[in-house]
Structures are given as C-alpha cells and as structure tokens.
GROMACS .gro file of C-alpha atoms in nm:
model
  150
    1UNK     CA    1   0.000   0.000   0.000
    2UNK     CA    2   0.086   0.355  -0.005
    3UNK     CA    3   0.272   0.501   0.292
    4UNK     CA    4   0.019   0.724   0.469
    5UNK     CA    5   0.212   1.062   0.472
    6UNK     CA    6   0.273   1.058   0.123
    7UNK     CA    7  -0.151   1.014   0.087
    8UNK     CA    8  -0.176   1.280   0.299
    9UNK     CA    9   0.042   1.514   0.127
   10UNK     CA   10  -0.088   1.425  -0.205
   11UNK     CA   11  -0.465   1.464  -0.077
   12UNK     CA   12  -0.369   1.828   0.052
   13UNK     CA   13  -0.203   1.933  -0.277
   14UNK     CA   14  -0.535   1.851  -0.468
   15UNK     CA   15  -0.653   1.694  -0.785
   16UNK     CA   16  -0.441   1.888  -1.041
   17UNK     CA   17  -0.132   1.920  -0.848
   18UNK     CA   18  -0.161   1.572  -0.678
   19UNK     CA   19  -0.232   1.411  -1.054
   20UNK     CA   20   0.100   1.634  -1.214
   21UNK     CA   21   0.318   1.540  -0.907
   22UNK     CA   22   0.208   1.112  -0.971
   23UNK     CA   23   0.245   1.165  -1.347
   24UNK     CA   24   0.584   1.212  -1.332
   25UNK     CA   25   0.727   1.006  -1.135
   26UNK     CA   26   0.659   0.625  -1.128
   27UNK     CA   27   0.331   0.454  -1.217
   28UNK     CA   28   0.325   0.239  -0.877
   29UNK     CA   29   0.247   0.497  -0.675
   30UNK     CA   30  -0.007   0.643  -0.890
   31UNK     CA   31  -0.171   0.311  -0.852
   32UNK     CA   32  -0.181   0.295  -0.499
   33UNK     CA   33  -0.291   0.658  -0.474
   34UNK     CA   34  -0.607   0.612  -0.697
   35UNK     CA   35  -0.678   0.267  -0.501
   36UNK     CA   36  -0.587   0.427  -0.134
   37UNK     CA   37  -0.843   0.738  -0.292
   38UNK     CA   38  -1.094   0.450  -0.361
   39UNK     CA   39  -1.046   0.234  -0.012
   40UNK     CA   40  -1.100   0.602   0.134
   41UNK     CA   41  -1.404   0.650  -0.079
   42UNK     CA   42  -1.596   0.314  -0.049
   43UNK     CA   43  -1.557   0.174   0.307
   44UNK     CA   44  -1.602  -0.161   0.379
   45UNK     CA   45  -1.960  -0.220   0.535
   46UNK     CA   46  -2.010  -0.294   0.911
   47UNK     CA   47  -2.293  -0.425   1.115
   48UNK     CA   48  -2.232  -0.073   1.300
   49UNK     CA   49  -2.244   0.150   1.042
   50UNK     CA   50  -2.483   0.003   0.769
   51UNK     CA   51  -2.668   0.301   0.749
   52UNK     CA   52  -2.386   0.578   0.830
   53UNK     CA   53  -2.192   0.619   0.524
   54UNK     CA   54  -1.981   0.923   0.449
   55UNK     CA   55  -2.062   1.071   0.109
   56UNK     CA   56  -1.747   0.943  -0.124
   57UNK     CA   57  -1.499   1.262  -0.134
   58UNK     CA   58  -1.188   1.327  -0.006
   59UNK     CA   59  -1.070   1.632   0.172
   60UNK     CA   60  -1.387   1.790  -0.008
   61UNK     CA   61  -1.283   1.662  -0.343
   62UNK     CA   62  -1.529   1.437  -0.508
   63UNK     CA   63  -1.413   1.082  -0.560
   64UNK     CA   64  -1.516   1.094  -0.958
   65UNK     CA   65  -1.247   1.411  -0.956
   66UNK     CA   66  -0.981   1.254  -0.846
   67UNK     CA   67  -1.022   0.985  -1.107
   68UNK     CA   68  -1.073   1.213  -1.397
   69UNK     CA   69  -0.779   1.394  -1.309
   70UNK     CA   70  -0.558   1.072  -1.204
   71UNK     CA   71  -0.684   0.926  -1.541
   72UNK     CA   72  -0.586   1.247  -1.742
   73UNK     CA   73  -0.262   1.473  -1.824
   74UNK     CA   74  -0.416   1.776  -1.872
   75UNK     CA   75  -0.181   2.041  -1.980
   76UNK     CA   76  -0.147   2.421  -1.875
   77UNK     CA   77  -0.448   2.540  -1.720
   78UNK     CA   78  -0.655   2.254  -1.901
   79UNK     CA   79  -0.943   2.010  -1.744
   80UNK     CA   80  -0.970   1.685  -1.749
   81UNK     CA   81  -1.262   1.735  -1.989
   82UNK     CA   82  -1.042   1.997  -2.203
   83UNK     CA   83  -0.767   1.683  -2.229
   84UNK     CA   84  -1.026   1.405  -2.354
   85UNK     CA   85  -1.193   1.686  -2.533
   86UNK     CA   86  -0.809   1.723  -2.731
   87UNK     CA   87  -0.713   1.331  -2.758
   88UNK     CA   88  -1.030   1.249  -2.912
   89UNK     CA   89  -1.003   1.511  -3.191
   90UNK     CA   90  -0.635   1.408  -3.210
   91UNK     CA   91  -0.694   0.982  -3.198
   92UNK     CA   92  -1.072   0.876  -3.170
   93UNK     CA   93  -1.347   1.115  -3.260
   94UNK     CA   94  -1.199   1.255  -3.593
   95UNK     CA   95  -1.094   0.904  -3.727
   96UNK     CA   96  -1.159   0.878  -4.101
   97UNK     CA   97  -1.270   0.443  -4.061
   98UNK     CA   98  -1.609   0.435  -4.049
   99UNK     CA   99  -1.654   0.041  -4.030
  100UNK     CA  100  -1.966   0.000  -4.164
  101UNK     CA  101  -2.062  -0.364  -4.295
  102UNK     CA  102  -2.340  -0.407  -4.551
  103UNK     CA  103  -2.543  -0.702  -4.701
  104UNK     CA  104  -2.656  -0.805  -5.038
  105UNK     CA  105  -2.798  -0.534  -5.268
  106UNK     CA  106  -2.649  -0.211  -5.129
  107UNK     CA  107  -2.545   0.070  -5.335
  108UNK     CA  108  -2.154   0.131  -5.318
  109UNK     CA  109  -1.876   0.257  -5.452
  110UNK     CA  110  -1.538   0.187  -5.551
  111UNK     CA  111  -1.301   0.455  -5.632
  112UNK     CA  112  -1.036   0.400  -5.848
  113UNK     CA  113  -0.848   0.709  -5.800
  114UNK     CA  114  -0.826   0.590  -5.433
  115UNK     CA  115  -0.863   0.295  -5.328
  116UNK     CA  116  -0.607   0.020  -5.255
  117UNK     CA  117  -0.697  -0.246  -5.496
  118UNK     CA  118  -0.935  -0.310  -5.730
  119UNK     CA  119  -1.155  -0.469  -5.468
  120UNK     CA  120  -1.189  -0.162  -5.263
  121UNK     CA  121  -1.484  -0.043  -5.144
  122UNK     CA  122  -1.658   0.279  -4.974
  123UNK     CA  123  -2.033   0.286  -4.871
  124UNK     CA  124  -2.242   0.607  -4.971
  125UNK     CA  125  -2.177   0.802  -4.682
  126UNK     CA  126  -1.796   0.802  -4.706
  127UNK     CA  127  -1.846   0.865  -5.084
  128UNK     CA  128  -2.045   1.188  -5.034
  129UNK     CA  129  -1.845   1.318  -4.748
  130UNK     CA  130  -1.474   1.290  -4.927
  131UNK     CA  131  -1.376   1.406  -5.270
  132UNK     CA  132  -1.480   1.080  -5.448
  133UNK     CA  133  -1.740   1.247  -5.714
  134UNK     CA  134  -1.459   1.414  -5.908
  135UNK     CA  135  -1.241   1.057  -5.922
  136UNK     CA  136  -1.259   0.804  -6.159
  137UNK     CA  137  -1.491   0.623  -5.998
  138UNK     CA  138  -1.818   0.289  -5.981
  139UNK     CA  139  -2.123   0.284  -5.830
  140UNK     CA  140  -2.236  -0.059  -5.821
  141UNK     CA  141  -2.499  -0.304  -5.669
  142UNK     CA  142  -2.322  -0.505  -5.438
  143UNK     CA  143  -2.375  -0.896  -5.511
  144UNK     CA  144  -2.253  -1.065  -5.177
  145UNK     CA  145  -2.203  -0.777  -4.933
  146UNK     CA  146  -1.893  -0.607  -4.812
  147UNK     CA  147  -1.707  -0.373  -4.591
  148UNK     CA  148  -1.616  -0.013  -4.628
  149UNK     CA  149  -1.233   0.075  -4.651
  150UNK     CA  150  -1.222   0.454  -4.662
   0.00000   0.00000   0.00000
C-alpha cells in the first residue's frame, strides 16, 4: 500500500497538483494513490455502520475528480474534460474508418483514383463526405455484401 504521509500530502495538494506530481514520477504509486483514494471513498460495510456512510470525497474533493484527473494529463491550465476533449479530436473522434458492414444489394462505390486495390470499397456516406465524385470512380450493386475501406 501507499505510505500514509505521502496520501496525505498528495490529498492536501489537490486533484491537479496531486495528478501532475504522480504523473511524473513512477506509475506504482499512482496506482496505490487512486486505489488508497478509492479504499478512502468506499468503506467496507459494518454491522455498526450500515446506514452511516460518508458521502465518497476526499478532503472535499469528489471521488469521480480525483479519477478524472488521475486518469488524465491535462496540460497548462486545461481540465480533465479539455484533455479528452483534445485526444479524441487528435486519436478517436476525428478518425476517417467508419466500419460500416453491408449485405446483399447495397449501393456502393469503388473509387479507383483511391482505393487500394481493385476490390476496394466505400459505402455512400464516405463517398459523399470525401472528394470521391470528381475521381474516376463505380457505383455498383453489391452482389454478396462487403465492408467499407475509406
């Protein structure tokens, strides 16, 4: 576990400073912060106190807080919600792969000015939303089914 000053010291520093201070050094104790934060946060039930529970913060500090900010790196005077906010636009949210899987008879396209090989194929949506309708391309009734590749 995590030596009980150290929690302390962390706790008093707060979310942002605690989470910049356990981001750079080693990941152990960042570990047994957030699960001294969550022992702290969910105590474990007594016949004594089954109706007494402490709402789940720490030093005033929401539980859910802590966590965001443990989970994130936020930079400058960013938020947790600024940092997902930036590595979605940067990994997830802006990825060009749509995935989408169609059966026998849909319209589709292949582009020939793009695509891979000759068996390449983009469904309507990624058609219309990239520059596809100035390539040399073929819209065509697909006889098995397929997968988009954009």
């Amino acid at each position: 576990g995590m030596d009980g000053g150290l929690f302390d010291e962390l706790v008093v520093l707060g979310p942002r400073e605690a989470s910049r201070r356990l981001h750079g050094g080693n990941w152990g104790e960042l570990e047994q912060f957030a699960t001294a934060l969550l022992e702290r946060c969910t105590p474990m039930p007594s016949a004594s106190q089954a109706s007494a529970s402490p709402p789940p913060d720490v030093n005033g500090v929401p539980f859910a807080t802590w966590m965001l900010w443990l989970a994130t790196t936020p930079i400058g005077d960013e938020q947790p919600e600024d940092y997902m906010k930036r590595a979605q636009e940067s990994y997830g949210a802006k990825s060009n792969v749509c995935g989408r899987i169609w059966g026998k008879g849909y319209v589709a396209y292949r582009c020939r000015t793009c695509g891979m090989s000759p068996c390449s194929a983009i469904c309507h949506e990624c058609f219309e939303k990239g520059p596809h309708r100035t390539h040399n391309f073929l819209m065509y009734r697909s006889v098995a089914g397929g997968c988009c590749d954009c």
